[in-house]
Every structure is written in structure tokens, then in C-alpha cells.
Amino acid sequence: MTLTATVSRTTAHAGLLRVSRVTLRSPAPFRSIRGPGAVRMAKNNTLTVALSQDELKKQAAHKAVEYAKSGMVLGLGTGSTTAFAIDRIGELMKKGDLKDIVGVPTSIKSFEQASALGIPLATLDEQPVIDLAIDGADEVDPKLNVVKGRGGALLREKLVEQASKKFICIVDESKLVDGLGGSKDAMPVEIVQFCYKYNLGRLQDLPELAGSTAKLRMNGDKPYVTDNQNYIVDLYFEEPVKDPYAAAKAIGELTGIVDHGLFLDMVDVVVIAGKDGVRLSEK
């Protein structure tokens, strides 16, 4: 059987063609096909194969890394999408396309990955000014405010990204929300271990967080512990947070709260991977 392939939804950069959708046509009916990505078959014997979420994340990560230039200090975020960006930075350095890069990792995990790739690393103490930070996000609203920290690295991420001249977020389109908290998934708050039940109760009672449920994050039968030896309280909202700025201020005023996952007025560019390929949203 002869298949005719039609490539659509492509972008070109530096001589490379990035493909987000391939359509195959045949004169005969298709049999069942299994493989990476989503597969749809139409009545006219047209088979459309969409790239997997991981492939789209990889494309978005590579797009973000295009902002990196030789000689830069780079903030290296944490998470599955950012891991593709760190891999790409290591690859470009090995080729010699990126030189004199210094990375500032936001977690033990990103430190270990970057170290294995031979990326020179420093701490924020050693490099207090960062040229570019690349990281993921758990939610992005229309104003490019984001929720971060479901991976547990929110404190180090915020420290590094606040010190950055430019902050690029990489997400897939499922992370786009009308308002923060709108996904009904966790909005994390890092707290000290001491009297954690007391602080969990105080978070639950904040008027600015009305409608949320506060739960201690667990790792099996024990509390989850961050790289900074703190606990995390996850806030779950039935409706988006009415005023993220008021919520951030109220949370931050509680003694024993280390930081929260509301990253407001920090992101400059969001690279979004979706079914139609990769697009940018900028301030």
C-alpha cells in the first residue's frame, strides 16, 4: 500500500523544519496503527498524526533556548518541560554554538542534569544578576501571571527568576487559564516545618483565599520536604482567585510562610506548545 504524506503546521528556523502535524493518505482503508502521538482517521482514508505532548514541549523548549546567547548567565528552571531546555543548552554548548554560558539551577534536580551535561554552574550568591531565566509554569493567565511550584521548587525558582533581566516560561496549552487557580489543581505555599498545622489553618482561614481548601502535600505517608527542608501546603480553588495580588500579600504577611506559588508581574515571554505548533505570548 502506498501512503502519500502531507506535512502541515511547520515552522522553519536556522535551516531546520519543525513539524507539528503530518497527514497520510492512502487509496485503501487503514488498519489499526500504533505509535507516538495522537492518531485520527477520517472516512476518506486520511490519517492525521499529531505529535505527542512531549514532542511539542521539546519544540517549545528549543524555541525558548533561541533567546540564549553566548556569554550569558542563565537561570535553569525545574520540571519536565524545562528539562528539554537544559538538554538543548548542553547540546548547543557541545557543538560550540553557545559559549561561555553559566547556569544557575533552581533545584537539586536541575543542578544534577546540568552538571551531567557539562554546563558550568554557579549559585545566586556568585552570580546575582541573571541575563535570562527559562522555566515552566503550572498555570498562565491572560496577563502572563503564573502559578508555579507543583514540582516543589518554587522558592529557588522565584529567587532566581526575580534576579533575571528576562524570564521566559515554557508551557503546553493545557496550562492556560482565565484566572489563576482556575485549573482546580494545587497552588503551592512553602512553609516551615515548625507548627505546620497552625500555619495550614491560618492559610485556610484567610479571607483572600476564600473558597480554597488547604492540604499538606504528602510523599507517601510522610510530609513532602522541599530542597530547603520545608513543607508545602497546596491550596485548591473551586473558582479562580478573585485578587491574586491581595492573596499574595496576605499569604506573605503570615509568619512561618516561606513563599508562595503566585509569580506576579514576572514573566516577559510565554512559549506555548499546542496542537497547532508553538506560539509566543509577550508583554
Short mmCIF file of C-alpha atoms in Angstrom, two decimals:
data_model
loop_
_atom_site.label_atom_id
_atom_site.label_comp_id
_atom_site.label_asym_id
_atom_site.label_seq_id
_atom_site.Cartn_x
_atom_site.Cartn_y
_atom_site.Cartn_z
CA MET A 1 0.00 0.00 0.00
CA THR A 2 1.35 3.44 -0.96
CA LEU A 3 0.90 6.30 1.52
CA THR A 4 1.04 9.93 0.47
CA ALA A 5 2.29 12.26 3.22
CA THR A 6 1.28 15.89 3.54
CA VAL A 7 3.21 17.96 6.07
CA SER A 8 1.35 20.89 7.61
CA ARG A 9 1.77 23.25 10.51
CA THR A 10 5.50 23.71 10.24
CA THR A 11 7.94 26.39 11.25
CA ALA A 12 11.44 26.98 9.99
CA HIS A 13 14.43 28.28 11.90
CA ALA A 14 18.13 28.22 11.11
CA GLY A 15 17.60 25.72 8.30
CA LEU A 16 15.60 23.30 10.46
CA LEU A 17 11.97 22.38 9.75
CA ARG A 18 9.79 21.75 12.80
CA VAL A 19 6.69 19.69 12.16
CA SER A 20 3.62 19.58 14.38
CA ARG A 21 1.27 17.66 12.08
CA VAL A 22 1.62 15.05 9.32
CA THR A 23 -1.30 13.77 7.20
CA LEU A 24 -1.08 10.41 5.41
CA ARG A 25 -3.42 9.41 2.58
CA SER A 26 -3.99 6.00 1.00
CA PRO A 27 -6.33 4.55 -1.64
CA ALA A 28 -7.09 1.62 0.66
CA PRO A 29 -8.58 1.58 4.17
CA PHE A 30 -6.11 1.84 7.02
CA ARG A 31 -5.60 -0.89 9.53
CA SER A 32 -5.00 -0.06 13.15
CA ILE A 33 -1.72 1.81 13.67
CA ARG A 34 0.02 2.37 16.98
CA GLY A 35 2.84 4.78 17.70
CA PRO A 36 3.84 8.06 19.35
CA GLY A 37 1.44 10.97 19.16
CA ALA A 38 -2.30 11.15 18.64
CA VAL A 39 -3.79 9.41 15.60
CA ARG A 40 -7.08 10.28 13.88
CA MET A 41 -8.57 8.55 10.81
CA ALA A 42 -11.18 10.20 8.59
CA LYS A 43 -13.68 8.50 6.27
CA ASN A 44 -11.64 9.49 3.19
CA ASN A 45 -8.74 7.29 4.28
CA THR A 46 -6.82 10.27 5.67
CA LEU A 47 -4.72 9.55 8.72
CA THR A 48 -3.60 12.54 10.77
CA VAL A 49 -0.79 12.03 13.25
CA ALA A 50 -0.29 14.83 15.80
CA LEU A 51 2.95 14.98 17.71
CA SER A 52 2.94 13.87 21.33
CA GLN A 53 2.81 16.34 24.18
CA ASP A 54 6.46 15.64 24.93
CA GLU A 55 7.43 16.42 21.34
CA LEU A 56 5.54 19.71 21.47
CA LYS A 57 7.15 20.56 24.82
CA LYS A 58 10.52 19.86 23.25
CA GLN A 59 9.78 22.23 20.37
CA ALA A 60 8.70 24.94 22.82
CA ALA A 61 11.82 24.41 24.93
CA HIS A 62 14.04 24.71 21.87
CA LYS A 63 12.25 27.93 20.90
CA ALA A 64 12.92 29.37 24.36
CA VAL A 65 16.60 28.47 24.14
CA GLU A 66 16.86 30.58 20.95
CA TYR A 67 16.84 33.60 23.30
CA ALA A 68 20.08 32.38 24.92
CA LYS A 69 23.29 33.93 23.63
CA SER A 70 26.97 33.18 24.26
CA GLY A 71 28.34 34.79 27.40
CA MET A 72 25.01 34.78 29.23
CA VAL A 73 24.22 33.75 32.79
CA LEU A 74 21.12 31.54 32.53
CA GLY A 75 18.58 30.67 35.19
CA LEU A 76 17.78 26.97 34.81
CA GLY A 77 14.27 26.12 35.91
CA THR A 78 12.81 22.84 37.10
CA GLY A 79 10.29 20.46 35.55
CA SER A 80 9.65 18.16 32.60
CA THR A 81 9.43 20.93 30.01
CA THR A 82 12.46 22.83 31.30
CA ALA A 83 14.47 19.60 31.21
CA PHE A 84 14.24 19.73 27.41
CA ALA A 85 15.63 23.29 27.50
CA ILE A 86 18.57 22.26 29.68
CA ASP A 87 19.28 19.36 27.33
CA ARG A 88 19.22 21.79 24.39
CA ILE A 89 21.62 24.21 26.10
CA GLY A 90 24.02 21.33 26.75
CA GLU A 91 23.73 20.20 23.13
CA LEU A 92 24.45 23.68 21.74
CA MET A 93 27.41 24.10 24.07
CA LYS A 94 28.85 20.76 22.94
CA LYS A 95 28.53 21.89 19.30
CA GLY A 96 30.16 25.21 20.10
CA ASP A 97 27.07 27.20 19.12
CA LEU A 98 26.79 28.51 22.69
CA LYS A 99 29.95 29.52 24.55
CA ASP A 100 30.86 30.93 27.95
CA ILE A 101 27.49 30.03 29.47
CA VAL A 102 26.98 29.88 33.23
CA GLY A 103 23.85 28.26 34.61
CA VAL A 104 22.16 28.98 37.93
CA PRO A 105 19.95 25.97 38.77
CA THR A 106 16.70 26.25 40.73
CA SER A 107 16.69 22.77 42.23
CA ILE A 108 18.88 19.79 43.02
CA LYS A 109 17.32 18.02 40.05
CA SER A 110 18.21 20.74 37.54
CA PHE A 111 21.68 21.02 39.13
CA GLU A 112 22.27 17.30 38.57
CA GLN A 113 21.00 17.39 34.98
CA ALA A 114 23.07 20.45 34.03
CA SER A 115 26.18 19.07 35.74
CA ALA A 116 25.89 15.82 33.79
CA LEU A 117 25.75 17.84 30.55
CA GLY A 118 28.90 19.77 31.43
CA ILE A 119 27.17 23.15 31.83
CA PRO A 120 29.24 25.38 34.16
CA LEU A 121 27.16 26.25 37.21
CA ALA A 122 27.08 28.92 39.89
CA THR A 123 24.86 29.99 42.77
CA LEU A 124 22.89 33.21 43.03
CA ASP A 125 25.48 34.36 45.57
CA GLU A 126 28.15 34.05 42.89
CA GLN A 127 26.03 35.38 40.01
CA PRO A 128 23.48 37.81 41.49
CA VAL A 129 22.45 39.18 38.07
CA ILE A 130 21.00 36.70 35.59
CA ASP A 131 20.58 37.54 31.90
CA LEU A 132 17.82 35.06 31.09
CA ALA A 133 15.75 32.55 33.05
CA ILE A 134 13.90 29.68 31.37
CA ASP A 135 11.32 27.73 33.33
CA GLY A 136 7.90 26.11 33.12
CA ALA A 137 4.63 27.09 34.79
CA ASP A 138 1.59 25.28 36.14
CA GLU A 139 -0.94 27.95 35.14
CA VAL A 140 -0.75 31.07 32.97
CA ASP A 141 -3.44 33.77 32.93
CA PRO A 142 -4.08 36.32 30.12
CA LYS A 143 -1.83 38.89 31.87
CA LEU A 144 1.05 36.36 31.91
CA ASN A 145 0.84 35.97 35.69
CA VAL A 146 1.61 32.38 36.57
CA VAL A 147 1.31 29.71 39.25
CA LYS A 148 4.45 27.68 39.83
CA GLY A 149 5.74 25.19 42.33
CA ARG A 150 3.81 21.98 41.84
CA GLY A 151 7.23 20.39 41.36
CA GLY A 152 8.26 21.68 44.78
CA ALA A 153 10.98 24.14 43.69
CA LEU A 154 9.02 27.40 43.98
CA LEU A 155 11.31 29.23 46.44
CA ARG A 156 14.52 28.76 44.47
CA GLU A 157 12.67 29.38 41.21
CA LYS A 158 11.32 32.70 42.46
CA LEU A 159 14.71 33.81 43.81
CA VAL A 160 16.44 33.10 40.51
CA GLU A 161 13.69 34.47 38.28
CA GLN A 162 13.32 37.70 40.24
CA ALA A 163 17.06 38.23 39.70
CA SER A 164 16.71 37.76 35.93
CA LYS A 165 16.65 40.51 33.33
CA LYS A 166 14.30 38.39 31.20
CA PHE A 167 12.09 35.48 32.21
CA ILE A 168 10.69 33.06 29.64
CA CYS A 169 8.06 30.48 30.60
CA ILE A 170 7.50 27.30 28.59
CA VAL A 171 4.07 25.64 28.81
CA ASP A 172 1.66 23.49 26.86
CA GLU A 173 -1.73 25.00 26.11
CA SER A 174 -3.44 22.97 28.85
CA LYS A 175 -1.79 25.36 31.34
CA LEU A 176 -3.67 28.41 30.03
CA VAL A 177 -6.43 29.60 32.40
CA ASP A 178 -8.80 32.56 32.56
CA GLY A 179 -7.76 33.21 36.16
CA LEU A 180 -5.10 31.79 38.50
CA GLY A 181 -6.44 28.83 40.43
CA GLY A 182 -8.79 28.09 37.54
CA SER A 183 -7.33 24.65 36.82
CA LYS A 184 -8.56 23.48 40.26
CA ASP A 185 -5.12 21.97 40.78
CA ALA A 186 -2.65 22.87 43.52
CA MET A 187 -1.39 26.40 44.19
CA PRO A 188 1.57 25.68 46.49
CA VAL A 189 2.72 27.57 49.57
CA GLU A 190 6.08 26.67 51.14
CA ILE A 191 6.05 26.79 54.94
CA VAL A 192 8.48 25.99 57.77
CA GLN A 193 8.07 22.60 59.42
CA PHE A 194 7.64 24.13 62.88
CA CYS A 195 3.93 24.32 63.82
CA TYR A 196 2.88 23.44 60.27
CA LYS A 197 -0.68 22.57 61.33
CA TYR A 198 -1.06 26.03 62.82
CA ASN A 199 0.04 27.71 59.60
CA LEU A 200 -2.07 25.39 57.47
CA GLY A 201 -5.09 26.50 59.48
CA ARG A 202 -4.19 30.17 59.11
CA LEU A 203 -3.93 29.79 55.34
CA GLN A 204 -7.29 28.06 55.27
CA ASP A 205 -8.88 30.97 57.17
CA LEU A 206 -7.52 33.85 55.05
CA PRO A 207 -10.42 35.85 53.53
CA GLU A 208 -8.29 36.46 50.42
CA LEU A 209 -8.23 32.69 49.85
CA ALA A 210 -11.95 32.16 50.40
CA GLY A 211 -13.26 29.09 48.60
CA SER A 212 -9.97 27.22 48.76
CA THR A 213 -9.07 24.03 50.58
CA ALA A 214 -5.61 23.78 52.18
CA LYS A 215 -3.89 20.38 52.24
CA LEU A 216 -0.43 19.38 53.39
CA ARG A 217 1.50 17.83 50.50
CA MET A 218 2.48 14.26 51.25
CA ASN A 219 5.19 11.94 49.96
CA GLY A 220 3.74 8.55 50.72
CA ASP A 221 2.82 8.52 54.40
CA LYS A 222 5.17 11.41 55.29
CA PRO A 223 5.04 15.13 54.53
CA TYR A 224 6.76 16.17 51.32
CA VAL A 225 10.04 18.01 52.08
CA THR A 226 11.47 20.62 49.69
CA ASP A 227 15.14 21.07 48.79
CA ASN A 228 15.12 23.75 51.53
CA GLN A 229 13.83 21.29 54.16
CA ASN A 230 10.40 22.95 54.31
CA TYR A 231 6.87 21.61 53.88
CA ILE A 232 4.33 22.59 51.22
CA VAL A 233 0.66 23.38 51.72
CA ASP A 234 -1.32 23.02 48.49
CA LEU A 235 -4.33 25.30 48.01
CA TYR A 236 -7.16 24.00 45.81
CA PHE A 237 -9.66 26.53 44.44
CA GLU A 238 -13.15 25.84 43.13
CA GLU A 239 -13.09 29.21 41.35
CA PRO A 240 -10.16 31.38 40.22
CA VAL A 241 -8.58 33.62 42.85
CA LYS A 242 -10.53 36.90 42.84
CA ASP A 243 -7.50 39.11 43.51
CA PRO A 244 -4.11 37.36 43.14
CA TYR A 245 -2.25 40.45 44.36
CA ALA A 246 -4.28 40.65 47.57
CA ALA A 247 -3.86 36.89 48.05
CA ALA A 248 -0.09 37.10 47.58
CA LYS A 249 0.16 39.97 50.06
CA ALA A 250 -1.97 38.22 52.69
CA ILE A 251 -0.03 34.96 52.42
CA GLY A 252 3.29 36.76 52.62
CA GLU A 253 2.33 38.56 55.83
CA LEU A 254 1.96 35.31 57.79
CA THR A 255 4.96 34.42 59.95
CA GLY A 256 6.20 30.94 59.10
CA ILE A 257 5.30 31.23 55.44
CA VAL A 258 8.44 30.95 53.33
CA ASP A 259 6.93 31.82 49.92
CA HIS A 260 4.03 31.06 47.60
CA GLY A 261 3.50 29.92 44.03
CA LEU A 262 1.97 33.17 42.73
CA PHE A 263 4.52 34.65 40.32
CA LEU A 264 3.01 38.05 39.51
CA ASP A 265 4.38 40.58 37.01
CA MET A 266 7.49 38.47 36.49
CA VAL A 267 7.13 36.73 33.11
CA ASP A 268 8.22 38.52 29.91
CA VAL A 269 7.51 35.82 27.30
CA VAL A 270 5.42 32.64 27.35
CA VAL A 271 6.24 29.96 24.78
CA ILE A 272 3.12 27.84 24.28
CA ALA A 273 3.14 24.36 22.76
CA GLY A 274 -0.20 23.27 21.35
CA LYS A 275 -1.94 21.24 18.69
CA ASP A 276 -1.21 23.94 16.12
CA GLY A 277 2.50 24.09 16.95
CA VAL A 278 4.38 26.66 19.01
CA ARG A 279 3.39 30.29 19.56
CA LEU A 280 4.59 33.20 21.69
CA SER A 281 2.74 35.49 24.05
CA GLU A 282 4.68 38.57 25.11
CA LYS A 283 4.11 41.61 27.32
#
